[in-house]
Amino acid sequence: MPKHQKHTLEIHKVPDALPADEAARTAYAHDLNLSHHHFVEGEHPIVRIEHLNKTFDGETQVLRDVNLDVWPGEVVVVLGPSGSGKSTMLRCINLLETPTAGHILIEDKEITAHGTDVNKLRQNLGMVFQQFNLFPHLTAKENVMIGQTKVLKKPKAEAEKEALKQLEAVGLADRADFKPAQLSGGQQQRVAIARAVAMHPDVMLFDEPTSALDPELVRGVLDVMRDLAENSGMTMIVVTHEMGFAREVADRVVFMEGGVVVEQGKPEDVFDHPQNERTAAFIGNIK
Ligand SMILES: Nc1ncnc2c1ncn2[C@@H]1O[C@H](COP(=O)(O)OP(=O)(O)O)[C@@H](O)[C@H]1O
Ligand SMILES: [Mg+2]
């Protein structure tokens, strides 16, 4: 290997991933008082991040030893200033970025190990971006169908039924035949959520889903996300600046800065009694 890489690799040397049962016990002991999640005896985290490091171009270290466990059905909101590594962490979870070091396990299966089927992984992880990324030439319904038919190989009629069901769930039953350009940004984002949910992923990742929206359209998207959190039992990791949503919907809030998880806890604890002064400064809560 070239000499200049060696130094970086040594910095990033991390222990092996913990065995599943030990990881579950450790995560339980760590998270029990930090989350409203209803812990079930013997349950394992659905997402496990151990010693995650990400360096761009061999020098810019963007994530430093991030450790985070997410439980089945838990809603985790990630807060933090711009550039703190929130998107990079989410993108590592579905391997849109390749971690430099560390482990990510989904349902105890190490996705950072060699030979992971990335397409299969991404079927299981729904992602909603700030930019909705809908196909402009397809209708709302067709946008929600296409992953189901092309990736899951579902028959068209079945995919259509599911698409209509999911569009109805996001309040867009009457917009099924509209193209993205005929929809507001908020409606487009709700189509994007319907599209992700229609694949029935185990985990949904949201990266600032309302940041590109006009203020009056934010509410509708947050309502759809809240409904998903409260009524579907979906595991959700949500990067957002919507403090109201975090406070009301999150089981746990994670504050990141400088590529580090600075603090995490139940929303009322983090918002009303932040332990770290940087968290307090960020949420405007210095007493
Ligand atoms: N592909 C990339 N190449 C180089 N630097 C990057 C890349 N993607 C992100 N970064 C840098 O990583 C840091 C964290 O970015 P990001 O994860 O997008 O933060 P956040 O989502 O919290 O705003 C930023 O300094 C950003 O410039
Ligand atoms: Mg980001």
Short mmCIF file of C-alpha atoms and ligand atoms in Angstrom, two decimals:
data_model
loop_
_atom_site.label_atom_id
_atom_site.label_comp_id
_atom_site.label_asym_id
_atom_site.label_seq_id
_atom_site.Cartn_x
_atom_site.Cartn_y
_atom_site.Cartn_z
CA MET A 1 0.00 0.00 0.00
CA PRO A 2 1.22 3.55 -0.62
CA LYS A 3 3.02 5.04 2.36
CA HIS A 4 0.70 8.02 2.81
CA GLN A 5 -2.33 5.75 3.36
CA LYS A 6 -0.70 3.81 6.15
CA HIS A 7 -0.98 6.60 8.68
CA THR A 8 -4.72 6.99 8.06
CA LEU A 9 -5.34 3.29 8.37
CA GLU A 10 -3.61 3.17 11.74
CA ILE A 11 -5.74 6.01 13.06
CA HIS A 12 -8.81 4.11 11.97
CA LYS A 13 -7.94 0.76 13.49
CA VAL A 14 -11.01 -0.37 15.42
CA PRO A 15 -11.96 -3.53 17.30
CA ASP A 16 -14.01 -6.28 15.65
CA ALA A 17 -17.78 -5.97 15.80
CA LEU A 18 -19.25 -7.30 19.02
CA PRO A 19 -21.01 -10.66 18.97
CA ALA A 20 -24.78 -10.13 18.58
CA ASP A 21 -25.92 -11.08 22.08
CA GLU A 22 -23.19 -9.08 23.76
CA ALA A 23 -23.91 -6.10 21.50
CA ALA A 24 -27.61 -6.31 22.40
CA ARG A 25 -26.88 -6.38 26.13
CA THR A 26 -24.43 -3.50 25.86
CA ALA A 27 -26.84 -1.46 23.76
CA TYR A 28 -29.70 -2.14 26.17
CA ALA A 29 -27.64 -1.00 29.15
CA HIS A 30 -26.58 2.11 27.26
CA ASP A 31 -29.92 3.09 25.74
CA LEU A 32 -32.48 2.13 28.38
CA ASN A 33 -32.64 5.57 29.95
CA LEU A 34 -31.94 7.47 26.75
CA SER A 35 -35.01 6.48 24.76
CA HIS A 36 -38.78 6.16 24.99
CA HIS A 37 -38.47 2.95 23.02
CA HIS A 38 -40.46 0.14 24.59
CA PHE A 39 -37.65 -2.32 25.23
CA VAL A 40 -38.57 -5.97 24.84
CA GLU A 41 -36.65 -8.66 26.70
CA GLY A 42 -33.96 -10.20 24.51
CA GLU A 43 -34.53 -7.88 21.56
CA HIS A 44 -31.54 -6.83 19.44
CA PRO A 45 -30.94 -3.43 17.85
CA ILE A 46 -32.04 -3.37 14.22
CA VAL A 47 -29.21 -1.00 13.26
CA ARG A 48 -25.87 -1.14 15.02
CA ILE A 49 -23.10 1.34 14.32
CA GLU A 50 -19.77 0.57 15.98
CA HIS A 51 -16.71 2.81 15.76
CA LEU A 52 -17.80 4.29 12.45
CA ASN A 53 -15.15 6.50 10.85
CA LYS A 54 -15.36 8.23 7.52
CA THR A 55 -12.54 10.12 5.92
CA PHE A 56 -12.78 11.79 2.53
CA ASP A 57 -9.73 11.96 0.30
CA GLY A 58 -7.55 10.34 2.96
CA GLU A 59 -7.50 13.49 5.09
CA THR A 60 -10.87 15.11 5.85
CA GLN A 61 -12.20 13.11 8.75
CA VAL A 62 -15.95 13.60 8.78
CA LEU A 63 -17.07 10.87 11.20
CA ARG A 64 -15.01 9.98 14.26
CA ASP A 65 -15.83 6.86 16.17
CA VAL A 66 -19.61 7.13 15.88
CA ASN A 67 -21.46 4.54 17.94
CA LEU A 68 -25.22 4.30 17.73
CA ASP A 69 -27.81 1.59 18.14
CA VAL A 70 -31.34 1.85 16.83
CA TRP A 71 -34.06 -0.46 18.10
CA PRO A 72 -36.90 -2.01 16.10
CA GLY A 73 -39.68 0.56 15.80
CA GLU A 74 -37.62 3.31 17.37
CA VAL A 75 -37.74 6.85 15.99
CA VAL A 76 -34.33 8.51 16.29
CA VAL A 77 -33.96 12.15 15.35
CA VAL A 78 -30.44 13.33 14.53
CA LEU A 79 -29.74 17.01 15.13
CA GLY A 80 -26.63 19.03 14.55
CA PRO A 81 -25.16 21.98 12.71
CA SER A 82 -24.47 21.89 9.00
CA GLY A 83 -21.31 19.94 8.23
CA SER A 84 -21.44 17.83 11.39
CA GLY A 85 -21.62 14.57 9.43
CA LYS A 86 -25.34 13.75 9.68
CA SER A 87 -25.83 13.03 5.99
CA THR A 88 -22.57 11.12 5.80
CA MET A 89 -23.70 8.87 8.65
CA LEU A 90 -27.06 8.17 6.95
CA ARG A 91 -25.33 7.55 3.64
CA CYS A 92 -22.96 5.08 5.28
CA ILE A 93 -25.96 3.12 6.59
CA ASN A 94 -27.12 2.32 3.06
CA LEU A 95 -23.59 2.27 1.65
CA LEU A 96 -24.04 5.34 -0.53
CA GLU A 97 -20.74 6.13 1.17
CA THR A 98 -18.18 3.48 2.07
CA PRO A 99 -17.13 3.70 5.69
CA THR A 100 -13.39 4.13 6.16
CA ALA A 101 -13.41 2.06 9.34
CA GLY A 102 -15.88 0.59 11.77
CA HIS A 103 -18.90 -1.64 11.51
CA ILE A 104 -22.52 -1.23 10.56
CA LEU A 105 -24.85 -4.14 11.19
CA ILE A 106 -28.46 -4.40 10.12
CA GLU A 107 -30.34 -7.11 11.98
CA ASP A 108 -26.98 -8.43 13.20
CA LYS A 109 -25.67 -8.81 9.67
CA GLU A 110 -22.52 -6.84 8.96
CA ILE A 111 -23.11 -4.75 5.85
CA THR A 112 -19.60 -3.32 6.05
CA ALA A 113 -18.20 -6.82 5.51
CA HIS A 114 -17.07 -7.84 2.04
CA GLY A 115 -19.64 -9.35 -0.29
CA THR A 116 -22.67 -7.37 0.86
CA ASP A 117 -25.39 -7.27 -1.80
CA VAL A 118 -25.86 -3.51 -1.95
CA ASN A 119 -29.06 -3.65 -4.00
CA LYS A 120 -30.66 -6.05 -1.58
CA LEU A 121 -29.53 -3.89 1.34
CA ARG A 122 -31.07 -0.77 -0.17
CA GLN A 123 -34.39 -2.53 -0.74
CA ASN A 124 -34.52 -2.95 2.97
CA LEU A 125 -33.63 0.67 3.77
CA GLY A 126 -36.01 3.32 2.51
CA MET A 127 -34.37 6.68 1.96
CA VAL A 128 -36.06 10.06 1.67
CA PHE A 129 -33.83 12.94 0.60
CA GLN A 130 -34.12 16.68 0.80
CA GLN A 131 -34.58 16.71 -2.98
CA PHE A 132 -37.40 14.32 -3.76
CA ASN A 133 -35.74 12.64 -6.76
CA LEU A 134 -38.99 11.60 -8.45
CA PHE A 135 -38.97 10.57 -12.10
CA PRO A 136 -40.36 13.66 -13.86
CA HIS A 137 -41.90 11.74 -16.77
CA LEU A 138 -43.85 9.35 -14.53
CA THR A 139 -47.06 10.05 -12.61
CA ALA A 140 -47.19 9.91 -8.83
CA LYS A 141 -48.66 6.43 -9.02
CA GLU A 142 -46.03 5.23 -11.50
CA ASN A 143 -43.27 6.65 -9.31
CA VAL A 144 -44.58 4.59 -6.41
CA MET A 145 -44.97 1.50 -8.60
CA ILE A 146 -41.64 1.42 -10.38
CA GLY A 147 -39.46 0.10 -7.55
CA GLN A 148 -42.03 -2.54 -6.77
CA THR A 149 -42.20 -3.84 -10.35
CA LYS A 150 -38.54 -3.42 -11.35
CA VAL A 151 -36.79 -4.30 -8.11
CA LEU A 152 -39.26 -6.48 -6.21
CA LYS A 153 -40.63 -7.96 -9.47
CA LYS A 154 -44.19 -7.54 -8.28
CA PRO A 155 -47.00 -7.98 -10.82
CA LYS A 156 -48.23 -4.66 -12.13
CA ALA A 157 -51.73 -4.94 -10.69
CA GLU A 158 -50.37 -5.68 -7.24
CA ALA A 159 -47.88 -2.80 -7.42
CA GLU A 160 -50.66 -0.48 -8.53
CA LYS A 161 -52.88 -1.49 -5.63
CA GLU A 162 -50.04 -0.90 -3.18
CA ALA A 163 -49.20 2.45 -4.81
CA LEU A 164 -52.78 3.66 -4.46
CA LYS A 165 -52.86 2.50 -0.87
CA GLN A 166 -49.65 4.35 -0.02
CA LEU A 167 -50.70 7.48 -1.90
CA GLU A 168 -53.93 7.46 0.06
CA ALA A 169 -51.92 7.11 3.30
CA VAL A 170 -50.03 10.32 2.46
CA GLY A 171 -53.23 12.13 1.48
CA LEU A 172 -52.66 12.06 -2.27
CA ALA A 173 -55.23 9.56 -3.54
CA ASP A 174 -56.63 12.27 -5.80
CA ARG A 175 -53.20 13.12 -7.26
CA ALA A 176 -52.24 9.62 -8.40
CA ASP A 177 -52.21 10.53 -12.09
CA PHE A 178 -50.39 13.84 -11.71
CA LYS A 179 -46.78 14.24 -12.75
CA PRO A 180 -44.24 15.76 -10.32
CA ALA A 181 -44.30 19.15 -12.09
CA GLN A 182 -48.05 19.34 -11.39
CA LEU A 183 -47.51 18.80 -7.66
CA SER A 184 -46.26 21.13 -4.94
CA GLY A 185 -42.93 20.39 -3.28
CA GLY A 186 -44.74 19.08 -0.24
CA GLN A 187 -46.87 16.78 -2.37
CA GLN A 188 -43.79 15.56 -4.23
CA GLN A 189 -42.09 14.76 -0.95
CA ARG A 190 -45.18 12.85 0.20
CA VAL A 191 -45.02 10.84 -3.04
CA ALA A 192 -41.35 10.13 -2.27
CA ILE A 193 -42.33 8.87 1.18
CA ALA A 194 -45.11 6.72 -0.30
CA ARG A 195 -42.61 5.32 -2.79
CA ALA A 196 -40.20 4.35 -0.02
CA VAL A 197 -42.90 2.86 2.21
CA ALA A 198 -44.34 0.83 -0.68
CA MET A 199 -41.13 -1.20 -0.69
CA HIS A 200 -41.83 -2.17 2.93
CA PRO A 201 -38.31 -1.54 4.15
CA ASP A 202 -37.27 -2.46 7.68
CA VAL A 203 -35.82 0.97 8.30
CA MET A 204 -36.54 4.41 6.86
CA LEU A 205 -33.81 7.03 6.63
CA PHE A 206 -34.84 10.66 6.21
CA ASP A 207 -32.27 13.32 5.36
CA GLU A 208 -33.76 16.76 6.02
CA PRO A 209 -36.99 15.88 4.20
CA THR A 210 -38.57 19.29 4.76
CA SER A 211 -35.54 21.56 4.31
CA ALA A 212 -36.24 22.30 0.65
CA LEU A 213 -39.92 23.10 1.20
CA ASP A 214 -41.74 26.39 1.45
CA PRO A 215 -42.72 26.87 5.11
CA GLU A 216 -46.44 26.32 4.51
CA LEU A 217 -45.77 22.89 3.01
CA VAL A 218 -43.63 21.56 5.86
CA ARG A 219 -46.54 20.66 8.14
CA GLY A 220 -48.13 18.19 5.71
CA VAL A 221 -44.89 16.25 5.28
CA LEU A 222 -44.22 16.16 9.02
CA ASP A 223 -47.78 14.93 9.61
CA VAL A 224 -47.17 12.04 7.21
CA MET A 225 -43.92 11.19 9.00
CA ARG A 226 -45.59 11.38 12.37
CA ASP A 227 -48.35 9.06 11.18
CA LEU A 228 -45.72 6.61 9.94
CA ALA A 229 -43.89 6.76 13.27
CA GLU A 230 -46.96 6.37 15.43
CA ASN A 231 -49.15 4.03 13.42
CA SER A 232 -46.89 1.75 11.41
CA GLY A 233 -44.19 0.92 13.94
CA MET A 234 -41.59 1.77 11.30
CA THR A 235 -38.01 2.18 12.48
CA MET A 236 -36.98 5.69 11.48
CA ILE A 237 -33.73 7.64 11.56
CA VAL A 238 -34.57 11.25 10.81
CA VAL A 239 -32.11 14.08 10.23
CA THR A 240 -34.08 17.28 10.64
CA HIS A 241 -33.98 20.77 12.05
CA GLU A 242 -37.66 20.55 12.99
CA MET A 243 -37.36 20.77 16.76
CA GLY A 244 -41.11 20.44 17.30
CA PHE A 245 -41.16 17.17 15.42
CA ALA A 246 -38.12 15.96 17.36
CA ARG A 247 -39.67 16.82 20.68
CA GLU A 248 -43.06 15.32 19.94
CA VAL A 249 -42.29 12.30 17.81
CA ALA A 250 -38.75 11.13 18.57
CA ASP A 251 -38.10 8.32 21.00
CA ARG A 252 -34.54 9.59 21.15
CA VAL A 253 -32.64 12.64 20.00
CA VAL A 254 -29.00 12.41 18.97
CA PHE A 255 -26.91 15.57 18.74
CA MET A 256 -23.90 15.46 16.43
CA GLU A 257 -21.15 17.98 15.96
CA GLY A 258 -17.79 17.72 14.26
CA GLY A 259 -18.39 14.11 13.26
CA VAL A 260 -19.01 13.03 16.83
CA VAL A 261 -22.16 12.05 18.70
CA VAL A 262 -21.94 14.69 21.42
CA GLU A 263 -25.07 13.82 23.35
CA GLN A 264 -28.19 11.72 23.09
CA GLY A 265 -31.28 11.12 25.15
CA LYS A 266 -35.04 11.38 25.46
CA PRO A 267 -36.18 14.56 23.71
CA GLU A 268 -37.41 16.26 26.87
CA ASP A 269 -34.06 15.58 28.56
CA VAL A 270 -31.93 16.81 25.67
CA PHE A 271 -34.11 19.86 24.99
CA ASP A 272 -34.83 20.92 28.56
CA HIS A 273 -31.68 19.75 30.34
CA PRO A 274 -28.87 19.36 27.81
CA GLN A 275 -25.78 17.95 29.47
CA ASN A 276 -23.31 19.36 26.99
CA GLU A 277 -22.87 23.08 26.47
CA ARG A 278 -22.54 22.65 22.72
CA THR A 279 -25.91 20.89 22.64
CA ALA A 280 -27.38 23.69 24.71
CA ALA A 281 -25.94 26.31 22.40
CA PHE A 282 -27.30 24.55 19.34
CA ILE A 283 -30.83 24.25 20.63
CA GLY A 284 -30.71 27.76 22.03
CA ASN A 285 -31.17 26.65 25.54
CA ILE A 286 -28.31 28.14 27.53
CA LYS A 287 -29.56 28.90 31.00
N1 LIG B 1 -18.01 13.57 -1.02
C1 LIG B 1 -17.37 14.37 -0.17
N2 LIG B 1 -16.08 14.70 -0.33
C2 LIG B 1 -15.44 15.48 0.55
N3 LIG B 1 -16.00 16.01 1.65
C3 LIG B 1 -17.28 15.72 1.89
C4 LIG B 1 -18.04 14.89 1.00
N4 LIG B 1 -19.30 14.78 1.51
C5 LIG B 1 -19.32 15.50 2.63
N5 LIG B 1 -18.13 16.06 2.86
C6 LIG B 1 -17.77 16.92 4.02
O1 LIG B 1 -18.10 16.22 5.19
C7 LIG B 1 -18.57 17.11 6.19
C8 LIG B 1 -19.89 16.60 6.70
O2 LIG B 1 -20.85 16.68 5.67
P1 LIG B 1 -22.32 16.16 5.85
O3 LIG B 1 -22.31 14.74 6.28
O4 LIG B 1 -23.04 16.48 4.58
O5 LIG B 1 -22.84 17.07 7.05
P2 LIG B 1 -24.32 17.45 7.47
O6 LIG B 1 -25.26 16.53 6.78
O7 LIG B 1 -24.33 17.30 8.96
O8 LIG B 1 -24.52 18.88 7.07
C9 LIG B 1 -18.64 18.47 5.56
O9 LIG B 1 -17.51 19.19 5.95
C10 LIG B 1 -18.61 18.17 4.08
O10 LIG B 1 -18.02 19.21 3.37
MG MG B 2 -26.82 16.92 5.48
#
